[in-house]
Amino acid sequence: MKVKVIVTLKNGVLDPQGKAIQQTLNGMGFSDVNEVRQGKYFDIEVNEKDEKKARIKVENMCNQLLANLVIENYKII
Amino acid sequence: MKVKVIVTLKNGVLDPQGKAIQQTLNGMGFSDVNEVRQGKYFDIEVNEKDEKKARIKVENMCNQLLANLVIENYKII
């Protein structure tokens, strides 16, 4: 089954990339954009039919590789 | 209000970054990972209280800047 994960920077961690996107949007005329934060998205196809087991596997992947837990959070959606 | 967007590569578009992640996961012992596709995630704070209007604005941002519609799809979540 397919498991989808979003990895985002924790609150308070600076996001210069998001800031650059926000400034570009403002410059393009989208003046009511106050903040942009960019994150990563992963679509993971796991060979596992049980949803709960697949989820646990993906959590392990996030903890070990996909997210840097010092500065990032992850969410399985 | 906050609008969340996921930008993903279209089906059929090669994703070498996702492939590298998949191979790394396989090498780490997650042998049942068949495919990984990586995308981008944006958290956009728009100064607009009407949900429908905010959504339309973010759609315009996606069409003009955030997504390359030749090879990418976007989804407002």
PDB file of C-alpha atoms in Angstrom:
ATOM      1  CA  MET A   1       0.000   0.000   0.000  1.00  0.00           C
ATOM      2  CA  LYS A   2       0.910   3.627  -0.465  1.00  0.00           C
ATOM      3  CA  VAL A   3       1.839   5.748   2.546  1.00  0.00           C
ATOM      4  CA  LYS A   4       2.124   9.520   2.289  1.00  0.00           C
ATOM      5  CA  VAL A   5       4.383  11.547   4.533  1.00  0.00           C
ATOM      6  CA  ILE A   6       4.862  15.263   5.005  1.00  0.00           C
ATOM      7  CA  VAL A   7       8.084  16.498   6.612  1.00  0.00           C
ATOM      8  CA  THR A   8       8.036  20.097   7.839  1.00  0.00           C
ATOM      9  CA  LEU A   9      10.444  22.338   9.690  1.00  0.00           C
ATOM     10  CA  LYS A  10       9.627  22.800  13.367  1.00  0.00           C
ATOM     11  CA  ASN A  11       8.198  26.124  14.476  1.00  0.00           C
ATOM     12  CA  GLY A  12      10.967  28.582  15.158  1.00  0.00           C
ATOM     13  CA  VAL A  13      13.392  27.012  12.702  1.00  0.00           C
ATOM     14  CA  LEU A  14      14.311  29.564  10.048  1.00  0.00           C
ATOM     15  CA  ASP A  15      13.122  28.718   6.523  1.00  0.00           C
ATOM     16  CA  PRO A  16      15.040  30.941   4.069  1.00  0.00           C
ATOM     17  CA  GLN A  17      13.639  29.013   1.097  1.00  0.00           C
ATOM     18  CA  GLY A  18      10.079  29.669   2.224  1.00  0.00           C
ATOM     19  CA  LYS A  19      10.958  33.306   2.850  1.00  0.00           C
ATOM     20  CA  ALA A  20      12.326  33.643  -0.697  1.00  0.00           C
ATOM     21  CA  ILE A  21       9.123  32.143  -2.119  1.00  0.00           C
ATOM     22  CA  GLN A  22       7.021  34.526  -0.033  1.00  0.00           C
ATOM     23  CA  GLN A  23       8.982  37.552  -1.251  1.00  0.00           C
ATOM     24  CA  THR A  24       8.708  36.382  -4.848  1.00  0.00           C
ATOM     25  CA  LEU A  25       4.939  35.926  -4.490  1.00  0.00           C
ATOM     26  CA  ASN A  26       4.644  39.397  -2.950  1.00  0.00           C
ATOM     27  CA  GLY A  27       6.634  40.806  -5.859  1.00  0.00           C
ATOM     28  CA  MET A  28       4.358  39.062  -8.351  1.00  0.00           C
ATOM     29  CA  GLY A  29       1.335  40.858  -6.930  1.00  0.00           C
ATOM     30  CA  PHE A  30       0.214  38.345  -4.304  1.00  0.00           C
ATOM     31  CA  SER A  31       0.586  40.985  -1.621  1.00  0.00           C
ATOM     32  CA  ASP A  32      -1.580  39.209   0.951  1.00  0.00           C
ATOM     33  CA  VAL A  33       0.790  36.294   1.429  1.00  0.00           C
ATOM     34  CA  ASN A  34       2.153  36.675   4.955  1.00  0.00           C
ATOM     35  CA  GLU A  35       4.279  33.582   5.294  1.00  0.00           C
ATOM     36  CA  VAL A  36       5.374  30.546   3.316  1.00  0.00           C
ATOM     37  CA  ARG A  37       7.042  27.498   4.851  1.00  0.00           C
ATOM     38  CA  GLN A  38       8.320  24.778   2.599  1.00  0.00           C
ATOM     39  CA  GLY A  39       8.463  21.115   3.458  1.00  0.00           C
ATOM     40  CA  LYS A  40       8.987  17.770   1.802  1.00  0.00           C
ATOM     41  CA  TYR A  41       6.480  15.198   0.689  1.00  0.00           C
ATOM     42  CA  PHE A  42       7.057  11.468   0.183  1.00  0.00           C
ATOM     43  CA  ASP A  43       4.872   8.907  -1.518  1.00  0.00           C
ATOM     44  CA  ILE A  44       6.100   5.522  -0.320  1.00  0.00           C
ATOM     45  CA  GLU A  45       4.913   2.252  -1.823  1.00  0.00           C
ATOM     46  CA  VAL A  46       5.364  -0.443   0.825  1.00  0.00           C
ATOM     47  CA  ASN A  47       4.822  -4.116   0.070  1.00  0.00           C
ATOM     48  CA  GLU A  48       2.566  -4.595   3.097  1.00  0.00           C
ATOM     49  CA  LYS A  49      -1.213  -4.938   3.043  1.00  0.00           C
ATOM     50  CA  ASP A  50      -1.872  -4.258   6.713  1.00  0.00           C
ATOM     51  CA  GLU A  51      -2.282  -0.500   7.136  1.00  0.00           C
ATOM     52  CA  LYS A  52      -1.098  -0.419  10.726  1.00  0.00           C
ATOM     53  CA  LYS A  53       2.057  -2.398   9.972  1.00  0.00           C
ATOM     54  CA  ALA A  54       2.828  -0.261   6.924  1.00  0.00           C
ATOM     55  CA  ARG A  55       2.430   2.859   9.042  1.00  0.00           C
ATOM     56  CA  ILE A  56       4.823   1.581  11.688  1.00  0.00           C
ATOM     57  CA  LYS A  57       7.404   0.754   9.022  1.00  0.00           C
ATOM     58  CA  VAL A  58       7.124   4.237   7.538  1.00  0.00           C
ATOM     59  CA  GLU A  59       7.458   5.779  11.007  1.00  0.00           C
ATOM     60  CA  ASN A  60      10.724   3.902  11.402  1.00  0.00           C
ATOM     61  CA  MET A  61      11.882   5.169   8.002  1.00  0.00           C
ATOM     62  CA  CYS A  62      11.070   8.738   9.038  1.00  0.00           C
ATOM     63  CA  ASN A  63      12.927   8.395  12.326  1.00  0.00           C
ATOM     64  CA  GLN A  64      15.986   6.842  10.696  1.00  0.00           C
ATOM     65  CA  LEU A  65      16.260   8.629   7.352  1.00  0.00           C
ATOM     66  CA  LEU A  66      13.485  10.839   6.018  1.00  0.00           C
ATOM     67  CA  ALA A  67      13.243  13.435   8.778  1.00  0.00           C
ATOM     68  CA  ASN A  68      15.866  15.180  10.863  1.00  0.00           C
ATOM     69  CA  LEU A  69      14.031  15.160  14.181  1.00  0.00           C
ATOM     70  CA  VAL A  70      16.222  17.881  15.639  1.00  0.00           C
ATOM     71  CA  ILE A  71      14.687  20.466  13.318  1.00  0.00           C
ATOM     72  CA  GLU A  72      11.831  18.666  11.542  1.00  0.00           C
ATOM     73  CA  ASN A  73       8.491  17.061  12.282  1.00  0.00           C
ATOM     74  CA  TYR A  74       6.849  14.413  10.160  1.00  0.00           C
ATOM     75  CA  LYS A  75       3.224  13.525   9.668  1.00  0.00           C
ATOM     76  CA  ILE A  76       1.827  10.428   7.998  1.00  0.00           C
ATOM     77  CA  ILE A  77      -1.315  11.373   6.077  1.00  0.00           C
TER      78      ILE A  77
ATOM     79  CA  MET B   1      -5.924  31.500   6.794  1.00  0.00           C
ATOM     80  CA  LYS B   2      -3.425  28.731   6.147  1.00  0.00           C
ATOM     81  CA  VAL B   3      -3.535  26.843   2.852  1.00  0.00           C
ATOM     82  CA  LYS B   4      -1.530  23.663   2.351  1.00  0.00           C
ATOM     83  CA  VAL B   5      -0.318  22.535  -1.044  1.00  0.00           C
ATOM     84  CA  ILE B   6       1.386  19.384  -2.238  1.00  0.00           C
ATOM     85  CA  VAL B   7       3.276  19.472  -5.534  1.00  0.00           C
ATOM     86  CA  THR B   8       4.133  16.078  -7.029  1.00  0.00           C
ATOM     87  CA  LEU B   9       5.778  14.882 -10.218  1.00  0.00           C
ATOM     88  CA  LYS B  10       3.336  13.586 -12.816  1.00  0.00           C
ATOM     89  CA  ASN B  11       3.180   9.852 -13.413  1.00  0.00           C
ATOM     90  CA  GLY B  12       5.795   8.803 -15.908  1.00  0.00           C
ATOM     91  CA  VAL B  13       8.188  11.620 -15.030  1.00  0.00           C
ATOM     92  CA  LEU B  14      11.451  10.133 -13.744  1.00  0.00           C
ATOM     93  CA  ASP B  15      12.243  10.884 -10.108  1.00  0.00           C
ATOM     94  CA  PRO B  16      15.946  10.113  -9.504  1.00  0.00           C
ATOM     95  CA  GLN B  17      15.804  11.639  -6.019  1.00  0.00           C
ATOM     96  CA  GLY B  18      12.951   9.321  -5.028  1.00  0.00           C
ATOM     97  CA  LYS B  19      14.821   6.380  -6.551  1.00  0.00           C
ATOM     98  CA  ALA B  20      17.920   7.208  -4.484  1.00  0.00           C
ATOM     99  CA  ILE B  21      15.815   7.337  -1.308  1.00  0.00           C
ATOM    100  CA  GLN B  22      14.221   3.991  -2.173  1.00  0.00           C
ATOM    101  CA  GLN B  23      17.606   2.357  -2.731  1.00  0.00           C
ATOM    102  CA  THR B  24      18.935   3.795   0.516  1.00  0.00           C
ATOM    103  CA  LEU B  25      15.888   2.505   2.420  1.00  0.00           C
ATOM    104  CA  ASN B  26      16.338  -0.937   0.830  1.00  0.00           C
ATOM    105  CA  GLY B  27      20.001  -0.885   1.867  1.00  0.00           C
ATOM    106  CA  MET B  28      19.029   0.029   5.431  1.00  0.00           C
ATOM    107  CA  GLY B  29      16.910  -3.102   5.712  1.00  0.00           C
ATOM    108  CA  PHE B  30      13.542  -1.749   4.578  1.00  0.00           C
ATOM    109  CA  SER B  31      13.452  -4.315   1.803  1.00  0.00           C
ATOM    110  CA  ASP B  32       9.698  -4.075   1.191  1.00  0.00           C
ATOM    111  CA  VAL B  33       9.818  -0.513  -0.112  1.00  0.00           C
ATOM    112  CA  ASN B  34       8.953  -0.778  -3.807  1.00  0.00           C
ATOM    113  CA  GLU B  35       8.895   2.857  -4.824  1.00  0.00           C
ATOM    114  CA  VAL B  36       9.432   6.322  -3.383  1.00  0.00           C
ATOM    115  CA  ARG B  37       8.378   9.519  -5.131  1.00  0.00           C
ATOM    116  CA  GLN B  38       9.371  12.823  -3.619  1.00  0.00           C
ATOM    117  CA  GLY B  39       7.352  16.003  -3.870  1.00  0.00           C
ATOM    118  CA  LYS B  40       7.186  19.448  -2.327  1.00  0.00           C
ATOM    119  CA  TYR B  41       4.922  20.787   0.375  1.00  0.00           C
ATOM    120  CA  PHE B  42       3.980  24.414   0.996  1.00  0.00           C
ATOM    121  CA  ASP B  43       2.278  25.961   3.996  1.00  0.00           C
ATOM    122  CA  ILE B  44       0.966  29.329   2.807  1.00  0.00           C
ATOM    123  CA  GLU B  45      -0.450  31.924   5.199  1.00  0.00           C
ATOM    124  CA  VAL B  46      -2.815  34.122   3.171  1.00  0.00           C
ATOM    125  CA  ASN B  47      -4.380  37.270   4.617  1.00  0.00           C
ATOM    126  CA  GLU B  48      -7.871  36.251   3.515  1.00  0.00           C
ATOM    127  CA  LYS B  49     -10.621  34.888   5.727  1.00  0.00           C
ATOM    128  CA  ASP B  50     -12.877  33.471   3.002  1.00  0.00           C
ATOM    129  CA  GLU B  51     -11.762  29.892   2.366  1.00  0.00           C
ATOM    130  CA  LYS B  52     -12.909  29.821  -1.242  1.00  0.00           C
ATOM    131  CA  LYS B  53     -11.143  33.068  -2.127  1.00  0.00           C
ATOM    132  CA  ALA B  54      -7.945  31.965  -0.387  1.00  0.00           C
ATOM    133  CA  ARG B  55      -8.061  28.707  -2.329  1.00  0.00           C
ATOM    134  CA  ILE B  56      -8.425  30.509  -5.656  1.00  0.00           C
ATOM    135  CA  LYS B  57      -5.479  32.761  -4.819  1.00  0.00           C
ATOM    136  CA  VAL B  58      -3.310  29.776  -3.966  1.00  0.00           C
ATOM    137  CA  GLU B  59      -4.368  28.057  -7.195  1.00  0.00           C
ATOM    138  CA  ASN B  60      -3.110  31.093  -9.087  1.00  0.00           C
ATOM    139  CA  MET B  61       0.175  30.979  -7.164  1.00  0.00           C
ATOM    140  CA  CYS B  62       0.580  27.307  -8.058  1.00  0.00           C
ATOM    141  CA  ASN B  63      -0.122  27.949 -11.730  1.00  0.00           C
ATOM    142  CA  GLN B  64       2.265  30.888 -11.894  1.00  0.00           C
ATOM    143  CA  LEU B  65       5.117  29.931  -9.597  1.00  0.00           C
ATOM    144  CA  LEU B  66       4.897  26.957  -7.277  1.00  0.00           C
ATOM    145  CA  ALA B  67       4.317  24.149  -9.771  1.00  0.00           C
ATOM    146  CA  ASN B  68       5.752  23.438 -13.205  1.00  0.00           C
ATOM    147  CA  LEU B  69       2.578  22.154 -14.853  1.00  0.00           C
ATOM    148  CA  VAL B  70       4.499  20.482 -17.674  1.00  0.00           C
ATOM    149  CA  ILE B  71       5.873  17.853 -15.299  1.00  0.00           C
ATOM    150  CA  GLU B  72       4.087  18.474 -11.984  1.00  0.00           C
ATOM    151  CA  ASN B  73       0.621  18.321 -10.471  1.00  0.00           C
ATOM    152  CA  TYR B  74      -0.511  20.253  -7.438  1.00  0.00           C
ATOM    153  CA  LYS B  75      -3.145  19.506  -4.861  1.00  0.00           C
ATOM    154  CA  ILE B  76      -4.548  21.887  -2.259  1.00  0.00           C
ATOM    155  CA  ILE B  77      -5.252  19.951   0.939  1.00  0.00           C
TER     156      ILE B  77
END
